Amino acid sequence: MIVVPTFREMLAQAKAAIREVDPAEAEREIAAGNAVVLDVREPDEYEQGALPGAVHIPRGTLETTVEGRIPDKSSHVVVYCAAGTRSAFAADTLQKLGYTDVASVIGGFNRWKDEGRNWVSPQSLTPEQRNRYQRHLLLPEIGEVGQLKLLDSRVLLLGAGGLGSPAGLYLAAAGVGTIGIVDMDVVDASNLQRQILHNTDRIGERKVDSAKKTLTLINPDVNVVTHDVRLGADNILDIIDGYDVIVDGTDNFPTRYLVNDASLLKRIPVVHGSIFRFEGQATVFNPYVGPCYRCMIPEPPPADLAPSCSEAGVLGVLPGIIGSIQAIETVKVLLGMGETLQGRLLAYDALEESFRTFKVHRDPQCPACGPEAGEIVIAEYDDLCMPHATAPAAAVAAGD
């Protein structure tokens, strides 16, 4: 005869196997700064209030998601639910999964709140947002916390052209809350072969206006801020101020050097992309952590080695590849997820269908970010190269 334990017996067994702490002791352990606070209640309970900084994993999905959310099994984990029952089972489960330092809060959130301890009303997604971003929510590396962070993020696109189009489309679809766009051009029929933010009906419109229409139709959550101006030394610091990441789709060396210097001053990461004929490149410049643009290209090449896309042509699909990579890198930078292309240059050859990665190191003699570098002066660099010089075929190409 098989004897099935009652719920009370199962709860008693779980509590006998774990360490329990009262709210006062839990508060001291959390204040010491060495605890991960884990909330195992249901989403509707969590939305009504939670401990500050808590990691939210409903009890029903704990086994399948906790290792992605709390990868270090030696972490001190303080678990709570509403009244202390689910957290006891959760603590027992965590120990069976290999977590070595787990405690369950006696009385849970209800007792914590009744005793007047600090709690917050966490920001949460609306039902419509949960549906829209559900594929992100299924990823432990993103989840609701990551999606909320994306919605709070601000990304600036330099250019609404070949690279800015796919990058903007995917960043808007991903739920980046604010997307700024800098472009002073108008939509031309020759753009439509690759600049997929625009269409035939918008020929003659300002590119920033056309881009805003497209992005807001994709995702009404996104606030699109337009900058219909020429990016220059007189306005760049004001324009980039407040953004978390700059997506560089510019097509000339003077602007790239200008962006580099301004991003160093403001300490804003730059996700760089460039295209030329059948080749493209991408990297990430993280100010004073990895190399900057001047570390990679100290001086622009001669103009005769750097024909523009309008002179040499570009495969229309190519910016879709590179711009999408820029979007991926931007999301990774915003969420602190994975390994970005910082310190690496990714080179793509469409004819060979090959990717190659090259190391890029910080230059200790770099005049912009090196330890002996002088004060950064924001200035125009049009004298560095001819206006049409965009990139050498073997180095960095245009971002048209």
XYZ file of C-alpha atoms in Angstrom:
400
model
C 0.000 0.000 0.000
C 1.377 3.390 -1.036
C 1.035 6.081 1.619
C 0.749 9.556 0.148
C 1.853 12.291 2.571
C -0.616 15.029 3.327
C 0.063 18.650 2.442
C 0.841 19.432 6.078
C 3.337 16.574 6.222
C 4.989 17.744 2.996
C 5.201 21.293 4.341
C 6.689 20.047 7.617
C 9.291 18.023 5.707
C 10.206 21.049 3.568
C 10.546 23.329 6.596
C 12.662 20.745 8.406
C 15.112 20.750 5.485
C 15.560 24.525 5.170
C 16.561 27.569 7.188
C 13.788 30.034 8.036
C 14.296 33.648 9.078
C 11.842 36.186 10.413
C 11.400 39.513 8.556
C 13.740 41.370 10.914
C 16.581 38.928 10.312
C 15.859 38.863 6.574
C 16.008 42.653 6.499
C 19.416 42.626 8.203
C 20.774 40.049 5.762
C 19.462 42.016 2.787
C 20.870 45.275 4.157
C 24.293 43.635 4.440
C 24.328 43.623 0.660
C 25.123 39.960 0.111
C 21.651 38.571 -0.520
C 19.570 37.877 -3.616
C 15.906 38.508 -2.795
C 13.596 36.068 -4.569
C 9.825 36.620 -4.824
C 7.959 33.407 -5.758
C 4.408 34.806 -5.775
C 2.158 35.046 -8.806
C 2.424 38.078 -11.146
C -0.761 39.727 -9.860
C 0.519 39.492 -6.261
C 3.923 40.866 -7.233
C 2.353 43.838 -9.023
C 0.574 44.884 -5.820
C 3.847 45.289 -3.938
C 7.245 43.680 -3.449
C 10.546 43.957 -1.622
C 12.906 46.447 -3.313
C 15.148 44.833 -5.905
C 13.463 41.434 -5.721
C 13.924 38.892 -8.495
C 10.443 37.715 -9.428
C 10.021 34.062 -10.440
C 6.576 32.532 -9.851
C 6.775 29.262 -7.902
C 5.338 27.307 -10.818
C 8.237 28.205 -13.115
C 11.035 28.145 -10.534
C 12.674 24.880 -11.595
C 12.835 25.851 -15.279
C 13.990 29.462 -14.950
C 15.898 30.055 -11.720
C 19.298 28.923 -13.007
C 19.102 31.500 -15.767
C 18.077 34.290 -13.383
C 20.335 33.360 -10.448
C 23.272 31.533 -12.049
C 25.569 31.575 -9.003
C 24.416 28.710 -6.801
C 26.586 29.898 -3.928
C 24.556 33.119 -3.689
C 22.752 33.845 -0.428
C 19.096 33.666 -1.512
C 16.301 35.049 0.658
C 12.978 33.660 -0.601
C 9.545 34.994 0.239
C 5.933 34.492 -0.836
C 2.713 35.870 0.639
C 2.690 33.991 3.934
C 5.733 31.700 4.017
C 4.335 28.439 2.634
C 5.312 28.599 -1.040
C 8.677 30.075 -0.108
C 9.382 27.075 2.125
C 8.744 24.694 -0.756
C 10.752 26.981 -3.063
C 13.711 27.027 -0.658
C 13.642 23.224 -0.464
C 13.574 23.035 -4.261
C 16.493 25.448 -4.569
C 18.582 23.316 -2.234
C 17.793 20.232 -4.289
C 18.926 22.177 -7.389
C 22.286 22.804 -5.741
C 21.844 26.233 -4.129
C 23.835 26.145 -0.913
C 22.714 29.218 1.043
C 18.932 29.644 1.035
C 16.499 31.033 3.606
C 12.713 31.355 3.608
C 11.018 34.378 5.187
C 8.564 33.401 7.937
C 5.191 35.045 7.352
C 6.224 36.223 3.901
C 5.348 39.571 2.378
C 2.183 39.940 4.450
C 4.091 39.919 7.740
C 6.886 42.042 6.231
C 4.375 44.734 5.276
C 2.387 44.464 8.532
C 5.584 45.167 10.472
C 6.063 48.400 8.528
C 9.162 47.363 6.612
C 10.127 48.963 3.327
C 8.389 47.768 0.159
C 7.668 49.199 -3.277
C 5.057 49.004 -6.003
C 7.106 47.503 -8.840
C 6.729 48.713 -12.375
C 4.923 46.094 -14.412
C 3.850 45.390 -17.965
C 0.271 45.891 -19.069
C -1.629 42.859 -20.383
C -1.176 44.235 -23.911
C 2.581 44.533 -23.368
C 2.780 41.017 -21.953
C 1.196 39.751 -25.120
C 3.387 41.878 -27.408
C 6.660 40.940 -25.719
C 5.810 37.397 -24.648
C 8.697 35.878 -26.631
C 11.099 38.126 -24.697
C 9.428 37.220 -21.413
C 10.114 33.543 -22.087
C 13.859 34.236 -22.207
C 15.372 34.100 -18.692
C 18.099 36.488 -19.853
C 15.449 39.145 -20.546
C 12.181 38.368 -18.783
C 9.940 41.086 -17.409
C 12.782 42.948 -15.707
C 14.730 43.169 -18.949
C 11.690 44.197 -20.947
C 10.890 46.969 -18.500
C 14.490 48.124 -18.795
C 14.169 48.237 -22.586
C 11.001 50.294 -22.261
C 12.898 52.745 -20.046
C 15.878 52.932 -22.434
C 16.808 55.716 -24.840
C 18.646 54.988 -28.090
C 19.807 57.533 -30.664
C 19.987 56.542 -34.343
C 22.453 58.559 -36.388
C 20.846 58.300 -39.775
C 17.506 56.987 -41.045
C 19.134 55.348 -44.054
C 20.428 51.891 -44.896
C 21.709 51.003 -41.429
C 19.309 53.091 -39.387
C 16.330 51.448 -41.085
C 16.759 47.816 -39.928
C 18.273 48.897 -36.603
C 15.342 51.222 -35.938
C 12.737 48.670 -36.988
C 14.046 45.962 -34.691
C 14.718 48.265 -31.747
C 11.179 49.618 -31.987
C 9.749 46.114 -32.249
C 11.841 45.055 -29.241
C 10.263 47.802 -27.153
C 13.044 50.344 -26.723
C 11.023 53.128 -25.134
C 12.615 56.182 -26.738
C 14.280 56.226 -30.137
C 15.867 59.436 -31.355
C 16.640 59.892 -35.056
C 19.104 62.377 -36.518
C 18.828 62.962 -40.277
C 18.444 66.108 -42.382
C 17.754 64.424 -45.715
C 14.568 63.760 -47.679
C 13.354 60.441 -49.051
C 14.518 59.862 -52.603
C 13.544 57.047 -54.962
C 17.173 55.874 -55.026
C 16.968 55.246 -51.249
C 14.223 52.643 -51.489
C 16.518 49.854 -52.704
C 17.856 49.504 -49.142
C 16.298 52.066 -46.751
C 13.285 50.057 -45.650
C 11.914 52.625 -43.202
C 10.539 54.506 -46.206
C 8.262 53.761 -49.168
C 7.243 55.144 -52.539
C 4.415 57.260 -51.125
C 6.901 59.155 -48.970
C 9.293 60.288 -51.671
C 10.065 63.933 -50.951
C 9.188 63.708 -47.235
C 11.707 64.457 -44.529
C 13.379 61.184 -43.586
C 12.884 61.700 -39.867
C 9.141 62.183 -40.390
C 8.880 59.102 -42.574
C 10.878 57.063 -40.050
C 8.673 58.207 -37.180
C 5.518 57.141 -39.023
C 6.928 53.661 -39.644
C 8.267 53.068 -36.134
C 5.136 54.248 -34.335
C 2.987 52.030 -36.553
C 5.159 49.060 -35.562
C 4.975 49.795 -31.841
C 2.866 52.488 -30.172
C 4.920 52.029 -26.973
C 7.843 53.806 -28.636
C 8.409 57.540 -28.307
C 10.203 58.667 -31.477
C 12.144 61.921 -31.123
C 13.171 63.534 -34.416
C 16.237 65.731 -34.992
C 15.919 67.139 -38.512
C 19.308 68.846 -38.400
C 22.854 68.487 -39.591
C 24.882 66.890 -36.821
C 27.768 69.210 -36.038
C 30.119 70.473 -33.374
C 27.593 73.137 -32.412
C 24.790 70.727 -31.496
C 26.116 67.188 -31.005
C 26.576 67.349 -27.233
C 23.036 68.633 -26.737
C 21.543 66.053 -29.106
C 23.230 62.969 -27.637
C 22.749 64.035 -24.021
C 20.510 61.661 -22.080
C 20.688 58.737 -24.496
C 21.901 55.351 -23.275
C 23.358 54.126 -26.580
C 24.220 55.710 -29.923
C 23.697 53.602 -33.066
C 26.116 55.021 -35.613
C 24.920 54.710 -39.200
C 26.868 57.712 -40.503
C 28.634 57.565 -43.852
C 31.680 59.813 -43.546
C 34.836 60.082 -41.490
C 34.422 63.657 -40.198
C 31.111 62.782 -38.554
C 32.474 59.530 -37.125
C 35.370 61.327 -35.453
C 32.954 63.950 -34.149
C 30.646 61.262 -32.745
C 33.587 59.440 -31.202
C 34.840 62.502 -29.338
C 31.375 63.534 -28.154
C 30.562 60.010 -26.956
C 33.796 59.951 -24.957
C 32.882 63.213 -23.285
C 29.383 61.988 -22.450
C 30.539 58.391 -21.826
C 27.826 56.959 -24.069
C 28.498 53.613 -25.814
C 28.448 53.673 -29.626
C 27.307 50.699 -31.714
C 29.107 51.249 -34.996
C 28.200 49.843 -38.400
C 29.456 50.407 -41.936
C 28.815 48.975 -45.404
C 30.555 49.034 -48.782
C 29.554 47.164 -51.952
C 29.198 43.565 -50.661
C 30.985 43.999 -47.323
C 29.948 45.236 -43.920
C 31.426 45.702 -40.478
C 30.192 46.230 -36.934
C 31.711 46.852 -33.516
C 30.953 48.444 -30.146
C 32.863 51.366 -28.663
C 32.485 51.533 -24.878
C 34.152 54.770 -23.684
C 37.298 54.210 -21.609
C 36.518 50.501 -21.233
C 37.259 49.274 -24.752
C 38.875 50.930 -27.769
C 37.363 54.025 -29.370
C 36.997 54.809 -33.066
C 40.312 56.692 -33.098
C 42.047 53.613 -31.639
C 40.792 51.597 -34.599
C 41.287 54.233 -37.321
C 43.729 56.916 -36.152
C 43.620 58.734 -39.490
C 41.161 58.668 -42.402
C 42.372 57.045 -45.630
C 43.062 59.082 -48.766
C 39.876 60.062 -50.590
C 40.793 58.014 -53.674
C 40.747 54.865 -51.528
C 37.386 55.664 -50.026
C 34.667 55.920 -52.679
C 31.163 56.459 -51.360
C 28.276 54.056 -51.848
C 26.819 56.439 -54.407
C 30.034 56.006 -56.399
C 30.796 52.332 -55.794
C 27.324 50.926 -55.104
C 26.004 48.714 -52.326
C 23.997 45.487 -52.272
C 20.531 46.464 -51.067
C 20.204 43.556 -48.626
C 23.609 44.198 -47.007
C 22.566 47.000 -44.623
C 19.762 44.737 -43.406
C 22.401 42.303 -42.118
C 24.674 44.891 -40.516
C 21.857 47.066 -39.164
C 20.264 44.017 -37.548
C 23.588 43.164 -35.908
C 23.710 46.727 -34.605
C 20.234 46.247 -33.130
C 21.312 43.029 -31.396
C 24.418 44.672 -29.975
C 22.355 47.621 -28.761
C 19.962 45.357 -26.860
C 22.931 43.507 -25.336
C 24.518 46.776 -24.217
C 21.244 48.034 -22.729
C 20.609 44.822 -20.783
C 24.218 43.950 -19.926
C 23.606 40.621 -21.630
C 26.108 38.300 -23.296
C 29.381 39.408 -24.853
C 29.209 42.476 -27.055
C 31.531 43.314 -29.947
C 33.546 45.606 -27.681
C 37.197 45.085 -28.640
C 36.233 43.086 -31.723
C 35.474 44.086 -35.310
C 32.992 41.793 -37.035
C 33.524 41.749 -40.823
C 30.912 40.267 -43.164
C 31.434 39.357 -46.823
C 28.134 38.752 -48.627
C 29.752 37.191 -51.707
C 31.594 34.609 -49.610
C 28.784 34.484 -47.020
C 31.469 34.620 -44.352
C 32.003 36.342 -41.036
C 35.423 37.142 -39.608
C 36.280 38.696 -36.263
C 39.351 40.846 -35.656
C 40.686 41.994 -32.300
C 40.756 45.752 -31.718
C 42.788 46.971 -28.750
C 42.852 50.286 -26.951
C 45.728 52.391 -28.197
C 47.792 53.674 -25.252
C 48.827 56.572 -27.492
C 45.268 57.383 -28.591
C 44.855 61.177 -28.626
C 41.213 60.818 -27.561
C 40.988 58.041 -24.937
C 44.616 57.245 -24.103
C 45.950 57.850 -20.574
C 48.031 60.793 -21.813
C 45.264 62.253 -23.982
C 44.606 65.937 -23.597
C 41.270 67.638 -23.176
C 38.739 66.623 -25.807
C 37.679 69.568 -27.941
C 34.495 69.165 -29.972
C 35.244 70.577 -33.425
C 34.366 70.052 -37.071
C 36.651 67.663 -38.924
C 35.724 68.365 -42.526
C 39.349 69.152 -43.287
C 40.367 65.565 -42.506
C 39.074 64.162 -45.770
C 37.062 64.975 -48.837
C 33.293 65.276 -48.237
C 32.590 62.132 -50.220
C 35.251 60.039 -48.516
C 33.391 57.370 -46.616
C 35.644 54.328 -46.231
C 38.431 52.222 -47.665
C 37.295 49.044 -49.369
C 39.493 46.988 -47.059
C 38.820 48.852 -43.833
C 35.661 50.691 -42.785
C 32.993 51.490 -45.315
C 30.049 53.810 -45.647
C 26.965 53.553 -43.465
C 24.638 54.816 -46.184
